[in-house]
Short mmCIF file of C-alpha atoms and ligand atoms in Angstrom, two decimals:
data_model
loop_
_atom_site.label_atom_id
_atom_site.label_comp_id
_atom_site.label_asym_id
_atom_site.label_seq_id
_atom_site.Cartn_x
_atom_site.Cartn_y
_atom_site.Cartn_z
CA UNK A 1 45.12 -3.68 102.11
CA UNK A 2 44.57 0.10 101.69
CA UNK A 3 47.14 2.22 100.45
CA UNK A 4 48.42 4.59 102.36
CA UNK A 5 47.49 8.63 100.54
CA UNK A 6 51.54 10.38 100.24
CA UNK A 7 50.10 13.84 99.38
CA UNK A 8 54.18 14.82 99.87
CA UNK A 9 54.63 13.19 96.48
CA UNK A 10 51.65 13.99 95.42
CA UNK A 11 51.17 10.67 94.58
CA UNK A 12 47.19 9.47 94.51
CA UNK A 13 46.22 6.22 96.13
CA UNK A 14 46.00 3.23 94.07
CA UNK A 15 42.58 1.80 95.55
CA UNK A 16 40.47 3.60 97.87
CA UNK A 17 37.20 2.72 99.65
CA UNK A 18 34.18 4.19 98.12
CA UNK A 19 33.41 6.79 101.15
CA UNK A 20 36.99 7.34 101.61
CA UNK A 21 37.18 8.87 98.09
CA UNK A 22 33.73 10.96 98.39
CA UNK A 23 35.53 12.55 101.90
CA UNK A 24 38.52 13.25 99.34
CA UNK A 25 37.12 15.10 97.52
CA UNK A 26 36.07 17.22 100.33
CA UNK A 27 32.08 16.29 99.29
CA UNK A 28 30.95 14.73 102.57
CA UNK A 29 32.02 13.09 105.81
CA UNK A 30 33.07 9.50 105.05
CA UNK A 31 30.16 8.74 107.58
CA UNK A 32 27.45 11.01 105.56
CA UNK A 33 29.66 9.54 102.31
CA UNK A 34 28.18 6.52 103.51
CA UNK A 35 24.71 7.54 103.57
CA UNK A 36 24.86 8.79 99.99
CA UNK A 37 26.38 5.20 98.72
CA UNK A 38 23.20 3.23 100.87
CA UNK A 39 20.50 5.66 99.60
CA UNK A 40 21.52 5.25 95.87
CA UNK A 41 23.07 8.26 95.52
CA UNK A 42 26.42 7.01 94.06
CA UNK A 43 27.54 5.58 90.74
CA UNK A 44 31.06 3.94 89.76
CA UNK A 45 31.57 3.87 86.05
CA UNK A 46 27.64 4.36 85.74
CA UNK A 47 26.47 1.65 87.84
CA UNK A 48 24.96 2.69 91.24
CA UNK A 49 26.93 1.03 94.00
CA UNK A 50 25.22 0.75 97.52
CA UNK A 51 27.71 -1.89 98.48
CA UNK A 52 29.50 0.13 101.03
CA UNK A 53 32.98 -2.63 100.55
CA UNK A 54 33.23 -1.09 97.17
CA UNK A 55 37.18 0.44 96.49
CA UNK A 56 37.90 2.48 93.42
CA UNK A 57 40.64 3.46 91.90
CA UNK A 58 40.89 7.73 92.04
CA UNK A 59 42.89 7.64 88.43
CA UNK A 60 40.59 5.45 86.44
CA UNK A 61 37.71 5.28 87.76
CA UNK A 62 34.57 7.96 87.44
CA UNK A 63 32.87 8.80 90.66
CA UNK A 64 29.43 10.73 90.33
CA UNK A 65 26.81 11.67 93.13
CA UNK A 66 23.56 12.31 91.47
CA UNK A 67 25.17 12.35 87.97
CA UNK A 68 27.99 15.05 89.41
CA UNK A 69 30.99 13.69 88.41
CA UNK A 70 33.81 14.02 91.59
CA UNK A 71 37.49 14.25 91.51
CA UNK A 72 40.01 13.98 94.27
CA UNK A 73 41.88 16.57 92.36
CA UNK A 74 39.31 18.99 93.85
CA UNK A 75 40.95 18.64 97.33
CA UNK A 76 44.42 20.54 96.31
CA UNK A 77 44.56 23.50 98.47
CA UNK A 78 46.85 26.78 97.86
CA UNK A 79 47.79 28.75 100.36
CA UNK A 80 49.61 32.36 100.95
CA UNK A 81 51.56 32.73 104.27
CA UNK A 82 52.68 36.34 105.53
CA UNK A 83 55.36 34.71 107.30
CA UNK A 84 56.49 36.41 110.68
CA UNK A 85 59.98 36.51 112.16
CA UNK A 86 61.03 33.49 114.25
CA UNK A 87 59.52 30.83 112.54
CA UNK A 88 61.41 28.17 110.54
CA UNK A 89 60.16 26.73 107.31
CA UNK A 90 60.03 23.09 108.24
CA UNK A 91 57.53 20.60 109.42
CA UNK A 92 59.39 19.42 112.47
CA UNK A 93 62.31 21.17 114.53
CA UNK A 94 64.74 18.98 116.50
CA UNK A 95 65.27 22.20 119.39
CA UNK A 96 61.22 22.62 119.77
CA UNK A 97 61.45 25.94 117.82
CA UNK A 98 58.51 27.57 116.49
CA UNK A 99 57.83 26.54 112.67
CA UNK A 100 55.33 27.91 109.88
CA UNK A 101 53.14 24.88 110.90
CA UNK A 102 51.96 26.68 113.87
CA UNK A 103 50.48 29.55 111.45
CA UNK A 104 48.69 27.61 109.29
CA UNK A 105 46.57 25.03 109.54
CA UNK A 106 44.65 23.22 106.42
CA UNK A 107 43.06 19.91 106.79
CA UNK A 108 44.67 18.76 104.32
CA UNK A 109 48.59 18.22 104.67
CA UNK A 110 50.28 21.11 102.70
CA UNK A 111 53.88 21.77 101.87
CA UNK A 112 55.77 25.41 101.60
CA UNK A 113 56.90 25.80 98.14
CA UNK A 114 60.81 26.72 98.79
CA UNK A 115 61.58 28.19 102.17
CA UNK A 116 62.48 31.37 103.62
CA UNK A 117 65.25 31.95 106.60
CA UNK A 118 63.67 32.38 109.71
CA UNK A 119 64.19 35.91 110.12
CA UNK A 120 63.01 36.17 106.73
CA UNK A 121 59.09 37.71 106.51
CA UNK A 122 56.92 37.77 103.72
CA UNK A 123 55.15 35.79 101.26
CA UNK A 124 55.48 31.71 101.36
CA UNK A 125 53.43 29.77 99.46
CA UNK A 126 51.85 26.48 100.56
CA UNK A 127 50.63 23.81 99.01
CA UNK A 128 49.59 19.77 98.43
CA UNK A 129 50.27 20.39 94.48
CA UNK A 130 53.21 18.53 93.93
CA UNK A 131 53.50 19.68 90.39
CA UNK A 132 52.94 23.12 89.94
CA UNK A 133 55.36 23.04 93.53
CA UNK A 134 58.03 20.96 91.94
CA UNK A 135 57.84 23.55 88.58
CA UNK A 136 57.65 26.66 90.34
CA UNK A 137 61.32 25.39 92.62
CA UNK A 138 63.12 24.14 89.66
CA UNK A 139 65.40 26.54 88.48
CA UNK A 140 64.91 25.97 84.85
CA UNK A 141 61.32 28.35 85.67
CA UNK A 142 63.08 31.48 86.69
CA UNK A 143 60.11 32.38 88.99
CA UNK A 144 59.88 36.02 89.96
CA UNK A 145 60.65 37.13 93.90
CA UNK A 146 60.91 40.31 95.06
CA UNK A 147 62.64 41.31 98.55
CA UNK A 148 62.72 44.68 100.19
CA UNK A 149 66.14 44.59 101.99
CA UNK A 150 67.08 46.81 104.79
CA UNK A 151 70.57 47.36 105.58
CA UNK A 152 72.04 48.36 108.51
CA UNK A 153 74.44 50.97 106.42
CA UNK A 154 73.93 52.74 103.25
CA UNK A 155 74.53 51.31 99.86
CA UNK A 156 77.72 52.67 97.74
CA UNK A 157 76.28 53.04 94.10
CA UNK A 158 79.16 51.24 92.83
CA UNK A 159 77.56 47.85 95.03
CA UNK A 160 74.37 48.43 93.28
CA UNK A 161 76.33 47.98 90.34
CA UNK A 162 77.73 44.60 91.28
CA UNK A 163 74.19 43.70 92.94
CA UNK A 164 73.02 43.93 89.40
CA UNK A 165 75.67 42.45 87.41
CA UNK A 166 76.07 39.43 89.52
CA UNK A 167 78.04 38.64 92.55
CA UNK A 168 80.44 35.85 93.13
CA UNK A 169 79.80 33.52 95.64
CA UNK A 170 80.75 30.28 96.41
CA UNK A 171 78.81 28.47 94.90
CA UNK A 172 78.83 30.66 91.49
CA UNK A 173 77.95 34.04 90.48
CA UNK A 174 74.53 35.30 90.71
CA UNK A 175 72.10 36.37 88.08
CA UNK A 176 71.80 39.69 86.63
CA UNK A 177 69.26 41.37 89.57
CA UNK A 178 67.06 44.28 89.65
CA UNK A 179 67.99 46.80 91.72
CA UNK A 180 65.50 50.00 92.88
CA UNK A 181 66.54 51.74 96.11
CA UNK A 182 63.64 53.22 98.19
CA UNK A 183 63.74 56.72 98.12
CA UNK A 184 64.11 58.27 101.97
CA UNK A 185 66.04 55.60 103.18
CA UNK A 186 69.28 57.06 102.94
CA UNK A 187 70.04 54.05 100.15
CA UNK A 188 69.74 51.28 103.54
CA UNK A 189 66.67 49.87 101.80
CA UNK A 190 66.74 48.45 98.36
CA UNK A 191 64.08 46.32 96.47
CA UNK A 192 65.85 43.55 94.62
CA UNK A 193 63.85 41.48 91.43
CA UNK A 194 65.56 38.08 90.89
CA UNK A 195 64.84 34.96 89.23
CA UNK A 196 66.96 32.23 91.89
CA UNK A 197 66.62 31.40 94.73
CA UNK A 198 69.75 29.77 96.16
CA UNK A 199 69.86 28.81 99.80
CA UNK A 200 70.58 32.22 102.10
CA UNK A 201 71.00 34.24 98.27
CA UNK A 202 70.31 37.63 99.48
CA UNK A 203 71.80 37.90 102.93
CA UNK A 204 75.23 36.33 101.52
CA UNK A 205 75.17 38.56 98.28
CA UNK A 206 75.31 41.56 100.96
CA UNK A 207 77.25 40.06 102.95
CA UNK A 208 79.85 39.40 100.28
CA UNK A 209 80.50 42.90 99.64
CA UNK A 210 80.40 43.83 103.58
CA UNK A 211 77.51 44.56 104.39
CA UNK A 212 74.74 43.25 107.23
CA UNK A 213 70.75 42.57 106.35
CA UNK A 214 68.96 44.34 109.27
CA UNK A 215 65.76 42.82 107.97
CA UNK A 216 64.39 41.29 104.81
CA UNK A 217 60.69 40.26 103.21
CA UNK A 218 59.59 38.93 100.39
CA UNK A 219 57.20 41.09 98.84
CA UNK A 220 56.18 39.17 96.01
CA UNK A 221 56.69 35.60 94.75
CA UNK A 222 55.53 34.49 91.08
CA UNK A 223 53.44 37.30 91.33
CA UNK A 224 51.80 37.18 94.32
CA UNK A 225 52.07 39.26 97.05
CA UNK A 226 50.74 39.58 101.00
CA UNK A 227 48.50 42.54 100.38
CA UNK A 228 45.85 42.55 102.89
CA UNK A 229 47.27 39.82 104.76
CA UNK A 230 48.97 41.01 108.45
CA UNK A 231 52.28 39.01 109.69
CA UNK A 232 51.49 35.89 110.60
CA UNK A 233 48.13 35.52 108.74
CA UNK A 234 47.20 33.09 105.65
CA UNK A 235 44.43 32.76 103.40
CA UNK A 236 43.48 30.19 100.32
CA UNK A 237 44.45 31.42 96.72
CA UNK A 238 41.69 32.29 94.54
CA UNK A 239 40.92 30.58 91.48
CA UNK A 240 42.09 33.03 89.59
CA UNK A 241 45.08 33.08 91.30
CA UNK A 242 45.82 29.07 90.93
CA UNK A 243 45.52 29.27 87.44
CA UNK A 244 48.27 32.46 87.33
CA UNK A 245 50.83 30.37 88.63
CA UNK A 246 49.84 27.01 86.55
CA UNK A 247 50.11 29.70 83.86
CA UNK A 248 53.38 31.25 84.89
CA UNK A 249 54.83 27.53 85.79
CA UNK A 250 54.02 26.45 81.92
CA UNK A 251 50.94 23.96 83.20
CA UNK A 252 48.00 24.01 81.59
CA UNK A 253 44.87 23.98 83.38
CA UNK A 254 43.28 20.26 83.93
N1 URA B 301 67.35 35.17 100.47
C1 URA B 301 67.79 35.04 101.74
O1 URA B 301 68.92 35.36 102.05
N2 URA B 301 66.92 34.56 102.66
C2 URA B 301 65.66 34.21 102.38
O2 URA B 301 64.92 33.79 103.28
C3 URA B 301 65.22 34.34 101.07
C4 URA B 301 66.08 34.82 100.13
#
């Protein structure tokens, strides 16, 4: 039997039919896949196969169409969201609510890499790369995020302070932060630099020295940002780009 492809684990298929693995790779229909196999087109391990039966295995074995050597690999996708208010970072929501799923849409199935609050906007990044997602979450990597925070009250200098010594909460205190207030604001908006990312972090550091977020975006995220991009829009990382953040999440490039 075929296995079934869990791009949430990133896990590859064990065997895969032939024109299966040539759609994979994002080369051809598995219909025109099949054309390519019949007309010769296709070797396994160096040996043309035209036996359209034929399953492979994506880790061992070498795939080439006229001598091009094809990878599944090819098919990871990367994705920056500008993510609007009102949409929840999940796949499914049990009350029908509107989720970063109706924004963007890849044919391939793609996961957000951490998760902003719904009334959070900014930059969320997407993708079927379960390692360089898994790397850039875990702690250990100290990924960059920037926020611009708007309060609904100005900031006493002395909170600054605390914002960038670390606040306690409960569950621990927070990292040393960057703190820059934006000049003309009357000190209600602040850009903060961190390196967590615990669950709510921001609002409840405000909120634990009395104040209330009015509204808050990420601005940048391992060093990308939503430049260019309007609320609600996405786009595909470039190359250069993807191998930034393998750089920046310790991988090296495959
Ligand atoms: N901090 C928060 O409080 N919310 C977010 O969505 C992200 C960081």
């Amino acid at each position: 039997m075929e296995q079934v492809e869990d791009k949430s684990k990133n896990v590859l298929p064990q065997v895969v039919r032939l024109n299966r693995f040539i759609a994979m790779a994002g080369i051809a229909s598995r219909r025109k896949a099949e054309e390519l196999i019949l007309n010769g087109e296709v070797t396994v391990n160096k040996k043309v196969v035209t036996d359209l039966s034929t399953k492979v295995s994506p880790s061992t074995d070498r795939v080439a169409i006229n001598d091009k050597v094809i990878s599944i690999e090819e098919s990871l996708v990367y994705v920056v969201l500008n993510k609007p208010k009102d949409f929840i970072t999940t796949a499914k929501d049990e009350k029908n609510r509107r989720t970063v799923y109706d924004l963007v849409q890849t044919r391939e199935r793609i996961f957000p890499v951490g998760r902003l609050d719904r009334n959070t906007t900014g930059v969320l990044l997407f993708t079927n790369d379960g390692e360089l997602a898994h790397r850039l979450m875990h702690p250990s990597h100290e990924i960059e995020k920037s926020y611009h925070v708007s309060l609904e009250t100005s900031v006493e200098q002395q909170d600054i302070e605390k914002i960038k010594k670390g606040v306690h909460l409960e569950d621990g205190k927070t990292s040393p932060t960057r703190v820059q207030l934006v000049p003309g604001t009357k000190s209600r908006d602040l850009v903060l630099i961190m390196h967590e990312g615990r669950n709510r972090q921001v609002r409840r550091m405000f909120e634990s020295l009395g104040y209330e977020v009015k509204r808050l975006d990420r601005i940048q995220y391992a060093g990308l940002t939503a430049e260019g991009l309007g609320r609600g829009r996405w786009r595909y990382l470039s190359n250069a780009e993807v191998r930034m953040l393998k750089k920046y999440a310790g991988l090296k490039e495959k």
